[in-house]
Tab-separated table of C-alpha atoms and ligand atoms in Angstrom:
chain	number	residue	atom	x	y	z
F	1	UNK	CA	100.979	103.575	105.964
F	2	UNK	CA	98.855	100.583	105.598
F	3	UNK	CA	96.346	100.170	108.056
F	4	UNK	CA	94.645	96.752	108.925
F	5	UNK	CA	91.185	94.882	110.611
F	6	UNK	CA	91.932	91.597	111.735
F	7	UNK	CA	90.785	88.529	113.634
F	8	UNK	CA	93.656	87.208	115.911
F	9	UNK	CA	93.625	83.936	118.111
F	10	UNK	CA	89.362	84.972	118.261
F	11	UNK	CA	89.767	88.633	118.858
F	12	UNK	CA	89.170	91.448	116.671
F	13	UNK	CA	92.617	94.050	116.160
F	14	UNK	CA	93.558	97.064	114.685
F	15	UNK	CA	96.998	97.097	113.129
F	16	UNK	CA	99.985	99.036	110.817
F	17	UNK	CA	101.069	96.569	108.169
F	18	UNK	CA	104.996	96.433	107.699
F	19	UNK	CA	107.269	93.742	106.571
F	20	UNK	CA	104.416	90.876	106.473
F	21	UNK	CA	103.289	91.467	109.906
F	22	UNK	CA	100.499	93.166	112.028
F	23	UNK	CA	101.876	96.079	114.280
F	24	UNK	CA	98.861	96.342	116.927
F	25	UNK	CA	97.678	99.423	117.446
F	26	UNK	CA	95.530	101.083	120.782
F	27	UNK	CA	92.318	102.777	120.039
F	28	UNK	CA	91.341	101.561	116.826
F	29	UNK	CA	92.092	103.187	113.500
F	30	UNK	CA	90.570	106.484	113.514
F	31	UNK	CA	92.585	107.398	117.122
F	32	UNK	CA	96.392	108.404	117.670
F	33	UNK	CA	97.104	104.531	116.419
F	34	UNK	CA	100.165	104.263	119.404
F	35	UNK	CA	101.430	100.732	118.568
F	36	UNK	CA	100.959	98.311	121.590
F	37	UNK	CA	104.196	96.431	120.875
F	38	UNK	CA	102.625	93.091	119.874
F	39	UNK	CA	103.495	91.805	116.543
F	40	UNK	CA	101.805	88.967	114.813
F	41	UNK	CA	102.893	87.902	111.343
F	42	UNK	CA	100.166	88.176	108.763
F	43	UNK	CA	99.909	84.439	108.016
F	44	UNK	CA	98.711	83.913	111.828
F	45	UNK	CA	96.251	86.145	111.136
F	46	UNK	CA	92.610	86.506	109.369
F	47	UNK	CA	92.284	90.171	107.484
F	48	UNK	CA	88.749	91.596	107.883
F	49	UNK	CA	86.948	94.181	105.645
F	50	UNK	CA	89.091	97.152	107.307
F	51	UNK	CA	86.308	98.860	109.066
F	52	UNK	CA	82.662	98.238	109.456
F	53	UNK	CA	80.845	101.019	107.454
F	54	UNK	CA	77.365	102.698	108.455
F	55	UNK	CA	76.613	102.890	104.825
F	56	UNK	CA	78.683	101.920	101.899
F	57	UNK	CA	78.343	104.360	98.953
F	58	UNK	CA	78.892	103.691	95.250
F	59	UNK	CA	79.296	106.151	91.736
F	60	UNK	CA	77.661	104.677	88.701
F	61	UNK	CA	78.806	105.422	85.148
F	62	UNK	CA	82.394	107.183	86.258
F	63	UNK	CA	84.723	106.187	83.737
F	64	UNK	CA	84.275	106.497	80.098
F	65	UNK	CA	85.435	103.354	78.909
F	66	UNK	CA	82.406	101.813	80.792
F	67	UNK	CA	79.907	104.020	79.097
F	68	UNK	CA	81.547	103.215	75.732
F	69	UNK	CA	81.397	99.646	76.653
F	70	UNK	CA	77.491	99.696	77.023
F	71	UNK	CA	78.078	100.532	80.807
F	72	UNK	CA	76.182	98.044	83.008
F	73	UNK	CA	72.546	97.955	81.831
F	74	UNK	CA	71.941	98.913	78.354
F	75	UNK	CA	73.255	98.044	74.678
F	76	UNK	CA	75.233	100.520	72.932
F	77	UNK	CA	77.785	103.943	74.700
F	78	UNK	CA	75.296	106.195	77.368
F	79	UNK	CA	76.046	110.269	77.591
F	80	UNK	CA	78.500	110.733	80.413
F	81	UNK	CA	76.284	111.719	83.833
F	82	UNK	CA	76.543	115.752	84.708
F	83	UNK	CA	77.014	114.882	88.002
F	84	UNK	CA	78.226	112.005	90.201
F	85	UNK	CA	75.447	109.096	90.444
F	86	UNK	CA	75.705	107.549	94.123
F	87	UNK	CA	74.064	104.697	95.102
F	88	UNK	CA	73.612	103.201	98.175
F	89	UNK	CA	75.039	99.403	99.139
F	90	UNK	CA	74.291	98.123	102.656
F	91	UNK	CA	76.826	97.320	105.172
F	92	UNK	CA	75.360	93.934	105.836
F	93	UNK	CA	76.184	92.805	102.098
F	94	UNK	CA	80.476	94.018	103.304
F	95	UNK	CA	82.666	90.918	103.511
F	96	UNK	CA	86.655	90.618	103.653
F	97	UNK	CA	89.289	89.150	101.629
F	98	UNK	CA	89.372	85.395	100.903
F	99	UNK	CA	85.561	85.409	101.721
F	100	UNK	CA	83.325	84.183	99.445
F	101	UNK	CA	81.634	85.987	97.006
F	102	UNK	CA	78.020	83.858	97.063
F	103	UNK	CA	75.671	83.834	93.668
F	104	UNK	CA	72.764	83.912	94.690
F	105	UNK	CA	69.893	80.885	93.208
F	106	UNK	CA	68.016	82.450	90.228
F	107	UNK	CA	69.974	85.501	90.286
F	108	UNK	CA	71.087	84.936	86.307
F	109	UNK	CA	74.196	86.732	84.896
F	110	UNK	CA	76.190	88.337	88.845
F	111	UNK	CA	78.870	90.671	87.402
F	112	UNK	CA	82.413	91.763	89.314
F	113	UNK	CA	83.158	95.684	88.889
F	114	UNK	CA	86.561	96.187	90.662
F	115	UNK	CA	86.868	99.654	91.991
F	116	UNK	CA	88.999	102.339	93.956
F	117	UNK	CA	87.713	103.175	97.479
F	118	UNK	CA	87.787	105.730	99.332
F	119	UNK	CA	87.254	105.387	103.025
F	120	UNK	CA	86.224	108.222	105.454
F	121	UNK	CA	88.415	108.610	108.291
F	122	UNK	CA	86.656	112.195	109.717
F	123	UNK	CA	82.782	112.926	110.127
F	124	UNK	CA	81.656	115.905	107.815
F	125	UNK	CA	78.680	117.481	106.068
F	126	UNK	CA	78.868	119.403	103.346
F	127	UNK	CA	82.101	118.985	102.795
F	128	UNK	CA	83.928	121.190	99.773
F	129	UNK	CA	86.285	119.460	97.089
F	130	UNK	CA	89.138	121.443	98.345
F	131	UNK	CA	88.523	119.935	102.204
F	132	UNK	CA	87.969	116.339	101.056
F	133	UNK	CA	91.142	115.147	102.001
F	134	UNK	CA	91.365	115.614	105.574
F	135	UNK	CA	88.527	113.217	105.835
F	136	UNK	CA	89.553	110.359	104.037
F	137	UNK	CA	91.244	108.242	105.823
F	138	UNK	CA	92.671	106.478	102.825
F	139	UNK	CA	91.914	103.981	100.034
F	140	UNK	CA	91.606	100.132	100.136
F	141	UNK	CA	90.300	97.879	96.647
F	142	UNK	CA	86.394	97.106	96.154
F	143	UNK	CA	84.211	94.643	94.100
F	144	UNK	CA	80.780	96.025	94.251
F	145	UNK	CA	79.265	92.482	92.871
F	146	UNK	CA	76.438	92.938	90.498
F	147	UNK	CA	73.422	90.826	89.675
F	148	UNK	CA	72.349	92.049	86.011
F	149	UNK	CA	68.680	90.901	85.474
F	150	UNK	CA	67.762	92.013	89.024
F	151	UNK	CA	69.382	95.411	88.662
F	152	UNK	CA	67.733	95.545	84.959
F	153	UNK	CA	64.387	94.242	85.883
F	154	UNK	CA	63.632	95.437	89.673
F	155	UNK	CA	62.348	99.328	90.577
F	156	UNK	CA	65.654	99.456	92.810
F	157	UNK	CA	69.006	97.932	93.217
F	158	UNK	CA	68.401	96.710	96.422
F	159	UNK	CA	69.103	93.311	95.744
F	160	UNK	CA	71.133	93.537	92.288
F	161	UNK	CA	73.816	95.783	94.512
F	162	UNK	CA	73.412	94.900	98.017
F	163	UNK	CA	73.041	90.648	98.554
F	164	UNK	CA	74.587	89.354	101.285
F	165	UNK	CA	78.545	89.120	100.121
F	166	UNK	CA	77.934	91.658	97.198
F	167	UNK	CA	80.678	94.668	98.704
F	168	UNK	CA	84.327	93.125	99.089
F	169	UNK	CA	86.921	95.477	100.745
F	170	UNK	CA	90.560	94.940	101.909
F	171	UNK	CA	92.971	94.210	102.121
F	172	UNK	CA	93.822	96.893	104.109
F	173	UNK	CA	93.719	101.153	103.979
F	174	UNK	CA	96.627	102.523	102.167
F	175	UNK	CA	97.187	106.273	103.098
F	176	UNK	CA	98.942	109.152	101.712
F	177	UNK	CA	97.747	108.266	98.294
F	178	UNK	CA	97.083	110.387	95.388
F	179	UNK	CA	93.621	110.193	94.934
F	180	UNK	CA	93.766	111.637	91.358
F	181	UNK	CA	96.411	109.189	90.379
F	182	UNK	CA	95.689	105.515	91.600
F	183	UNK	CA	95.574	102.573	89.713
F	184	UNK	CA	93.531	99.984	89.190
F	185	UNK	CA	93.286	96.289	87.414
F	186	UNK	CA	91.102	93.626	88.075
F	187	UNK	CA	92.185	90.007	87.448
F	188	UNK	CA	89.200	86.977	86.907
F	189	UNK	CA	91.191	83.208	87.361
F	190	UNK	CA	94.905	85.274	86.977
F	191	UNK	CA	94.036	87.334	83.429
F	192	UNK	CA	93.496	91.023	83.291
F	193	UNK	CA	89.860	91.608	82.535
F	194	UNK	CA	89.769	96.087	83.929
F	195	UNK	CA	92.764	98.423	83.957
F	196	UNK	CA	92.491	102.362	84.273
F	197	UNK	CA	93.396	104.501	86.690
F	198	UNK	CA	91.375	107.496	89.322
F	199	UNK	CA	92.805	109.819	86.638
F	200	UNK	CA	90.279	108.469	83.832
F	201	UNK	CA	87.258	108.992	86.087
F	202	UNK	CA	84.405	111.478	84.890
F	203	UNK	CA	83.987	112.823	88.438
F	204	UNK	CA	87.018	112.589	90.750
F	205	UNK	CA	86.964	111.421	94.039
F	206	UNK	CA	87.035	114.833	95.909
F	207	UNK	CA	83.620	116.045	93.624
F	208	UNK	CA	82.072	112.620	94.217
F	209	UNK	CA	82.576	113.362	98.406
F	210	UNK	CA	81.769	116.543	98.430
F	211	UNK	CA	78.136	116.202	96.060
F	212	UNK	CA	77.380	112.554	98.640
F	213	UNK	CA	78.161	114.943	101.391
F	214	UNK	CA	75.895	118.118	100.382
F	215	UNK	CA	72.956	115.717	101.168
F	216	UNK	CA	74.058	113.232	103.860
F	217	UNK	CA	76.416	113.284	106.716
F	218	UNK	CA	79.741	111.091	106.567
F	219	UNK	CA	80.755	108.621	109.160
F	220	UNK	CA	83.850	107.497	110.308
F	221	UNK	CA	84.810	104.049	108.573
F	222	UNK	CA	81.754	105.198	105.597
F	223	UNK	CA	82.755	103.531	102.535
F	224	UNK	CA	82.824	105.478	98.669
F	225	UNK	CA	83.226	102.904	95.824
F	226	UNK	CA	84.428	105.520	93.300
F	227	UNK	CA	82.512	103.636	89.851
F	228	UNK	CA	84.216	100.612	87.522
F	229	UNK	CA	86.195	100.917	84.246
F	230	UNK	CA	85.666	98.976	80.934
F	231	UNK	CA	83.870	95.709	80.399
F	232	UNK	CA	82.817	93.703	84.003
F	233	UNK	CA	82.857	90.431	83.131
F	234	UNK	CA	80.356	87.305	84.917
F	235	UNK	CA	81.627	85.447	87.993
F	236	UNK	CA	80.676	81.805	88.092
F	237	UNK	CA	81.475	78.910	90.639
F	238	UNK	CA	85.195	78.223	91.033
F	239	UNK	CA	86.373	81.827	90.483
F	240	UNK	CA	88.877	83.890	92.169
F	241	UNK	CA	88.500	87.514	91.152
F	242	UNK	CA	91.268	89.896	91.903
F	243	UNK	CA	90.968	93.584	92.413
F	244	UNK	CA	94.220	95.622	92.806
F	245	UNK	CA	94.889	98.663	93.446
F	246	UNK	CA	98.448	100.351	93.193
F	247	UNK	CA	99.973	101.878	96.646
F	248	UNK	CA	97.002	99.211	98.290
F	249	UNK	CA	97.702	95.914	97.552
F	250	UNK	CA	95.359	93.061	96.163
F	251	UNK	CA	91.772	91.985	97.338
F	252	UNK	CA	91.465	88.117	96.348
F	253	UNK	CA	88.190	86.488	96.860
F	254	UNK	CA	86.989	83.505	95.428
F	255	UNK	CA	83.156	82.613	93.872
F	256	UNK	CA	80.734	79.871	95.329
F	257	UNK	CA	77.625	79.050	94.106
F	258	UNK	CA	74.979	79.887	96.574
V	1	LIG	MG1	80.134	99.930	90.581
């Protein structure tokens, strides 16, 4: 099922995607979803980020080809992390598909990472790997945008990871997906620039949850960006980066100069 956030004729809807349209749905995602009847093709319609997180959380260094690659930061292939790395994005740097990823004045070299993401569809603590699925809602594509210098230079990534625009989500939530088997390529202006898949990652999904959860509780609508393959590659004006994700769809948005 493919579940949607969407701005309709000025109001904000819930919805289950099928054959191009929204389905609207009663009591927003995380309830029984009982469709309303109303129907509204997609094209009348303006997708959102599909829920609006109380913190967004991110793995650094999860995929070996990233590592060998130099990873984000330094020259030359880093020791794979013993455990998962999170970082913390803010929800006020979330936008949707089609919006504008801005570059921010004197930020130097801004970076896209496309990335698998989980989102939390049930409140837990301490949650164990064998329990992560029932709350995960599902999994929708995500650019966590990175400004280099800032994230090389400053004591913390607060502005290298978290400018306004810096987390894209969407299209939509795709459940019922195999979180240890979900692909991913990223496409800058149409050419294929990332490609792996959740099975190449250092620290899968479920131990990434579970370790984020040991220390902080998990909201409903709570975001996981799940860590980047390969080489990222820079964004500049007149960009459209593409982040897909198989059993998802494809998050387009395009790059301004700020
Ligand atoms: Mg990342």
């Amino acid at each position: 099922m493919l579940l949607a956030r969407a701005r309709v004729r000025g109001r904000v809807v819930h919805a289950i995607v099928e054959d191009g349209a929204l389905h609207l749905i009663r009591g927003g995602l995380f309830g029984r979803r009982e469709r309303s009847g109303e129907v509204v093709p997609l094209a009348e319609a303006r997708l959102l980020a599909p829920t609006r997180p109380t913190k967004v959380l991110a793995i650094g260094l999860n995929y070996r080809s990233h590592l060998d690659s130099g990873g984000a930061q330094s020259a030359g292939a880093r020791p794979a992390p013993a455990q998962p790395e999170p970082f913390i994005k803010t929800p006020s740097s979330v936008i949707g598909p089609g919006e504008a990823i801005v570059l921010p004045p004197g930020a130097g070299r801004v970076d896209e990472e496309g990335e698998v993401v989980a989102v939390i569809g049930r409140r837990g603590r301490n949650i164990p790997e064998e329990r992560v699925d029932d709350h995960v809602l599902g999994y929708t594509c995500g650019n966590d945008v990175s400004a280099r210098p800032w994230q090389r230079g400053d004591l913390q990534w607060w502005r290298a990871k978290s400018a306004d625009t810096f987390t894209a989500v969407g299209p939509w939530i795709a459940t019922d997906l195999d979180p240890e088997a979900i692909p991913l390529a990223v496409r800058l202006n149409g050419e294929v620039i990332q490609q792996a898949t959740t099975a190449d990652l250092i620290h899968s999904i479920r131990r990434c949850i579970a370790h984020i959860s040991s220390a902080m509780t998990l909201e409903r609508g709570d975001l996981v960006f799940t860590g980047t393959p390969g080489e990222t590659h820079q964004l500049t004006d007149g960009d459209i980066v593409a982040v897909e994700v198989g059993g998802v769809g494809v998050l387009r948005n395009p790059v301004v100069e700020g």
